[in-house]
Coordinates of C-alpha atoms in Angstrom, one line a residue:
M41 CA 0.0 0.0 0.0
T42 CA 1.1 3.6 -0.6
S43 CA 0.8 4.8 2.9
S44 CA 3.5 3.2 5.0
I45 CA 1.8 4.5 8.2
F46 CA -1.4 2.7 7.3
S47 CA 0.2 -0.6 6.2
Q48 CA 2.9 -0.8 8.8
L49 CA 0.9 0.6 11.8
V50 CA -2.8 1.1 11.4
L51 CA -3.5 -2.2 9.6
P52 CA -1.4 -4.4 12.0
L53 CA -2.9 -2.7 15.1
S54 CA -6.4 -3.1 13.8
L55 CA -5.9 -6.8 13.0
F56 CA -4.4 -7.2 16.5
I57 CA -7.6 -5.8 18.0
I58 CA -9.7 -8.0 15.8
M59 CA -7.8 -11.1 16.7
F60 CA -7.9 -10.1 20.4
G61 CA -11.7 -10.0 20.0
M62 CA -11.6 -13.5 18.6
G63 CA -9.6 -14.6 21.6
L64 CA -12.3 -13.2 23.9
S65 CA -14.7 -15.7 22.4
L66 CA -12.3 -18.7 23.0
E67 CA -11.7 -20.9 26.0
R68 CA -9.1 -23.7 26.6
Q69 CA -11.8 -26.3 25.9
D70 CA -11.9 -25.1 22.3
F71 CA -8.5 -26.6 21.7
A72 CA -9.3 -29.7 23.7
R73 CA -12.4 -30.5 21.6
V74 CA -10.1 -32.2 19.1
V75 CA -10.4 -35.2 21.4
K76 CA -14.2 -35.0 21.7
Y77 CA -14.8 -34.6 18.0
P78 CA -11.7 -36.3 16.4
K79 CA -13.3 -37.2 13.1
A80 CA -15.0 -33.8 12.5
V81 CA -11.9 -31.8 13.4
T82 CA -9.7 -34.0 11.3
I83 CA -12.0 -33.6 8.3
G84 CA -12.1 -29.8 8.8
L85 CA -8.3 -29.6 9.1
L86 CA -7.9 -31.7 5.9
G87 CA -10.2 -29.4 4.0
Q88 CA -8.6 -26.2 5.3
M89 CA -4.9 -27.1 5.5
V90 CA -4.5 -29.4 2.5
L91 CA -7.4 -29.2 0.0
L92 CA -7.9 -25.4 0.2
P93 CA -4.3 -24.4 -0.7
A94 CA -4.3 -27.1 -3.4
V95 CA -7.5 -25.7 -5.0
G96 CA -6.1 -22.2 -4.6
F97 CA -3.0 -23.2 -6.7
L98 CA -5.2 -24.8 -9.4
I99 CA -7.6 -21.8 -9.7
A100 CA -4.7 -19.3 -9.7
G101 CA -2.8 -21.3 -12.5
W102 CA -6.0 -21.6 -14.5
L103 CA -7.6 -18.1 -14.3
L104 CA -4.9 -15.6 -13.2
A105 CA -2.3 -14.6 -15.7
A106 CA -0.9 -11.8 -13.5
P107 CA 1.6 -13.3 -11.1
A108 CA 0.8 -11.0 -8.2
L109 CA -2.9 -11.9 -8.4
A110 CA -2.1 -15.6 -8.5
V111 CA 0.2 -15.3 -5.4
G112 CA -2.6 -13.3 -3.7
L113 CA -5.2 -16.0 -4.3
V114 CA -2.9 -18.7 -2.9
L115 CA -2.0 -16.5 0.1
L116 CA -5.8 -16.2 0.8
A117 CA -6.2 -19.9 0.5
A118 CA -3.4 -20.4 3.0
C119 CA -5.1 -18.3 5.7
P120 CA -7.1 -19.7 8.6
G121 CA -10.8 -19.1 9.3
G122 CA -11.7 -16.1 11.4
T123 CA -14.5 -14.5 13.4
T124 CA -16.6 -14.2 10.2
S125 CA -16.7 -18.0 9.7
N126 CA -17.8 -18.5 13.3
L127 CA -20.5 -15.9 12.9
I128 CA -21.8 -17.5 9.7
A129 CA -21.7 -21.0 11.2
Y130 CA -23.7 -19.7 14.2
H131 CA -26.4 -18.1 12.1
A132 CA -26.5 -21.2 9.8
R133 CA -27.4 -23.4 12.7
G134 CA -24.0 -25.1 12.6
D135 CA -22.0 -26.7 15.4
L136 CA -20.5 -23.5 16.8
A137 CA -18.1 -25.4 19.1
L138 CA -16.6 -27.2 16.1
S139 CA -16.4 -24.0 14.1
V140 CA -14.6 -22.2 16.9
T141 CA -12.3 -25.2 17.5
L142 CA -11.2 -25.3 13.8
T143 CA -10.6 -21.5 13.8
A144 CA -8.5 -21.7 16.9
I145 CA -6.4 -24.7 15.7
T146 CA -5.8 -23.3 12.2
S147 CA -4.8 -19.9 13.6
V148 CA -2.0 -21.6 15.4
L149 CA -0.9 -23.9 12.6
T150 CA -0.8 -21.3 9.9
I151 CA 2.0 -19.5 11.6
I152 CA 4.1 -22.2 10.1
T153 CA 2.2 -23.2 6.9
I154 CA 1.6 -19.7 5.5
P155 CA 5.3 -18.9 4.9
I156 CA 5.7 -22.3 3.3
I157 CA 2.7 -22.0 1.0
V158 CA 3.4 -18.4 0.0
G159 CA 7.0 -19.4 -0.7
L160 CA 5.8 -22.1 -3.1
A161 CA 3.4 -19.6 -4.7
L162 CA 6.2 -17.1 -5.3
A163 CA 8.4 -19.8 -6.8
T164 CA 5.5 -21.0 -9.0
F165 CA 4.0 -17.8 -10.3
K166 CA 6.5 -14.9 -10.0
D167 CA 9.1 -14.1 -12.7
T168 CA 11.9 -16.7 -12.1
S169 CA 14.4 -14.3 -13.7
V170 CA 14.0 -12.1 -10.6
P171 CA 15.5 -13.3 -7.4
I172 CA 12.8 -14.4 -4.9
E173 CA 13.2 -13.1 -1.4
L174 CA 10.5 -14.2 1.0
P175 CA 11.0 -12.6 4.5
V176 CA 10.2 -15.9 6.2
T177 CA 11.4 -14.9 9.7
R178 CA 9.6 -11.5 9.5
M179 CA 6.4 -13.2 8.2
M180 CA 6.4 -15.8 11.0
L181 CA 7.0 -13.0 13.6
T182 CA 4.3 -10.9 12.2
L183 CA 1.8 -13.9 12.2
F184 CA 2.7 -14.6 15.8
L185 CA 2.3 -10.9 16.9
I186 CA -1.1 -10.4 15.1
T187 CA -2.6 -13.9 15.6
L188 CA -1.3 -16.1 18.3
L189 CA -0.4 -13.3 20.8
P190 CA -3.7 -11.3 20.7
I191 CA -5.7 -14.6 20.7
G192 CA -3.8 -15.7 23.8
L193 CA -4.3 -12.3 25.5
G194 CA -8.0 -12.4 24.7
M195 CA -8.3 -15.9 26.2
L196 CA -6.6 -14.7 29.3
V197 CA -9.0 -11.8 29.7
R198 CA -12.0 -14.2 29.1
G199 CA -10.7 -16.5 31.8
W200 CA -10.0 -13.6 34.2
R201 CA -13.2 -11.5 33.5
T202 CA -15.7 -13.5 31.6
P203 CA -18.6 -11.1 31.7
F204 CA -16.4 -8.3 30.6
A205 CA -15.1 -10.4 27.7
Q206 CA -18.6 -11.3 26.6
R207 CA -19.7 -7.7 26.5
L208 CA -16.6 -6.5 24.7
E209 CA -16.3 -9.2 22.0
P210 CA -19.4 -8.2 20.0
K211 CA -18.1 -4.6 19.8
I212 CA -14.8 -5.7 18.5
S213 CA -16.5 -7.9 15.9
A214 CA -18.5 -4.9 14.7
F215 CA -15.3 -2.9 14.5
G216 CA -13.7 -5.7 12.4
A217 CA -16.6 -5.7 9.9
I218 CA -16.4 -1.9 9.5
F219 CA -12.6 -1.9 9.2
L220 CA -12.7 -4.6 6.5
G221 CA -15.1 -2.5 4.5
L222 CA -12.8 0.5 4.8
L223 CA -9.8 -1.7 3.8
I224 CA -11.5 -2.9 0.6
V225 CA -12.2 0.7 -0.4
I226 CA -8.6 1.7 0.2
I227 CA -7.2 -1.3 -1.8
M228 CA -9.5 -0.5 -4.7
Y229 CA -8.6 3.2 -4.7
E230 CA -4.9 2.4 -4.8
Q231 CA -5.3 0.3 -7.9
G232 CA -6.1 3.5 -9.8
D233 CA -6.6 3.1 -13.6
S234 CA -5.8 -0.6 -13.5
L235 CA -8.7 -1.3 -11.0
L236 CA -11.3 -2.5 -13.6
G237 CA -8.9 -5.0 -15.3
Q238 CA -7.8 -6.3 -11.9
L239 CA -11.4 -6.7 -10.8
V240 CA -12.3 -8.7 -13.9
S241 CA -9.3 -10.9 -13.2
A242 CA -9.4 -11.3 -9.4
G243 CA -13.2 -11.2 -8.9
P244 CA -14.2 -14.5 -10.6
S245 CA -11.3 -16.4 -9.2
A246 CA -12.0 -15.3 -5.6
L247 CA -15.7 -16.1 -6.0
L248 CA -14.9 -19.5 -7.5
L249 CA -12.5 -20.4 -4.7
N250 CA -15.1 -19.5 -2.1
I251 CA -17.9 -21.5 -3.8
A252 CA -15.7 -24.4 -4.7
M253 CA -14.4 -24.8 -1.2
M254 CA -17.8 -24.6 0.4
I255 CA -19.0 -27.3 -1.9
I256 CA -15.9 -29.4 -1.2
G257 CA -16.3 -28.9 2.5
F258 CA -20.0 -29.9 2.4
L259 CA -19.2 -33.0 0.3
L260 CA -16.4 -34.1 2.7
A261 CA -18.7 -33.8 5.7
V262 CA -21.4 -35.9 3.9
W263 CA -18.9 -38.5 2.7
F264 CA -17.7 -39.1 6.2
N265 CA -21.3 -39.2 7.7
L266 CA -21.0 -36.2 9.9
N267 CA -24.3 -34.9 11.4
D268 CA -26.2 -32.0 10.0
R269 CA -24.8 -29.3 12.3
Q270 CA -21.3 -30.5 11.8
R271 CA -21.8 -30.5 8.0
A272 CA -22.8 -26.8 8.2
S273 CA -19.7 -25.9 10.2
I274 CA -17.3 -27.8 8.0
T275 CA -18.8 -26.2 4.9
V276 CA -18.3 -22.7 6.4
E277 CA -14.9 -23.3 7.9
V278 CA -13.4 -24.8 4.7
G279 CA -15.1 -22.1 2.5
V280 CA -14.6 -18.9 4.5
Q281 CA -11.1 -17.6 5.3
N282 CA -9.6 -14.6 7.2
S283 CA -9.2 -12.2 4.3
T284 CA -8.1 -9.4 6.6
L285 CA -5.0 -11.4 7.5
A286 CA -4.3 -12.0 3.8
I287 CA -4.5 -8.3 3.1
L288 CA -2.1 -7.5 6.0
I289 CA 0.5 -10.0 4.8
A290 CA 0.3 -8.8 1.2
S291 CA 0.6 -5.1 2.1
S292 CA 2.7 -5.1 5.2
V293 CA 5.1 -8.1 4.7
L294 CA 5.2 -8.6 0.9
N295 CA 4.7 -4.8 0.2
D296 CA 2.4 -5.4 -2.8
G297 CA -1.1 -4.0 -2.8
T298 CA -2.0 -6.0 -6.0
I299 CA -1.4 -9.3 -4.0
A300 CA -4.1 -8.1 -1.6
L301 CA -6.7 -7.6 -4.3
P302 CA -8.0 -11.3 -4.4
A303 CA -8.6 -11.1 -0.7
A304 CA -10.5 -7.8 -1.1
M305 CA -12.7 -9.4 -3.7
Y306 CA -13.1 -12.5 -1.6
S307 CA -14.3 -10.4 1.3
L308 CA -17.3 -9.3 -0.8
A309 CA -17.9 -12.8 -2.2
M310 CA -17.9 -14.5 1.2
Y311 CA -20.7 -12.3 2.6
L312 CA -22.8 -13.1 -0.5
T313 CA -22.2 -16.9 -0.4
G314 CA -22.3 -17.0 3.4
G315 CA -25.6 -15.1 3.6
S316 CA -27.1 -17.4 0.9
F317 CA -25.9 -20.4 2.9
I318 CA -27.5 -19.1 6.1
V319 CA -30.8 -18.6 4.3
W320 CA -30.7 -22.1 2.8
R321 CA -29.8 -23.7 6.2
R322 CA -32.6 -21.9 8.0
W323 CA -35.1 -23.0 5.3
Q324 CA -33.7 -26.6 5.6
T325 CA -34.1 -26.5 9.4
R326 CA -37.7 -25.3 9.1
Q327 CA -38.4 -28.1 6.7
Q328 CA -36.9 -30.7 9.1
L329 CA -38.9 -29.4 12.0
A330 CA -42.1 -29.5 9.9
A331 CA -41.4 -33.1 9.0
G332 CA -40.6 -34.0 12.6
V333 CA -37.0 -34.9 11.8

């Protein structure tokens, strides 16, 4: 991004606050649920940590000729779920405990996996005649400071002052939604004259990634005979990622606003598909109740 103050200070600080808010919604039991729901958690992790990046690479290679956009789409696919996925899972009558558990675990794992996957994307899509320098140490430190640290602090506050945490968390979630909207506007503005062409390139690929992974997540859950609420959560967790984190890495660590564009487009797409999924799930639930299921 053009403004170093925004990309190096405002954006990281805002994401720190957002992830702190996510920590306020978590408890230690959320990490221990892997023992209680081993099959469901394993399937969710398979979808998020393995299939999602693989599909991201396939779509990027198929639809995105611009290397920066291709790297941006893979970066997005490498990111964990976030508070948005938990919110959609809740309103879609999913298994909220499973959704939160997957978000918590992937937020920890991606500190290691994001640098690896982004490094592969840079080696695959960027101009090989130009030396590739991925700041791995800086990226891992950044991920720790804006994901694991604030989540841990939020969990400490929840354990120390639970009523306060429960009152504060919705306010931070609202801030996160407003900030994401502002972030999308800034990214689009900075693209200038090239915005329309970039939108035509990045928009369909971001939407396809979102829809394809929601379908894959749902089919995985059906294939392994998970219950109805678990299917809903797996669908959302595999299909909805933390686009704000992808934007921060692109602008603050990789210093390339174009890489952030797929995540900005994805942010719009996930509310459309997530909202549609909520409507469908509520209709399905009413039908099941009417049928006495």
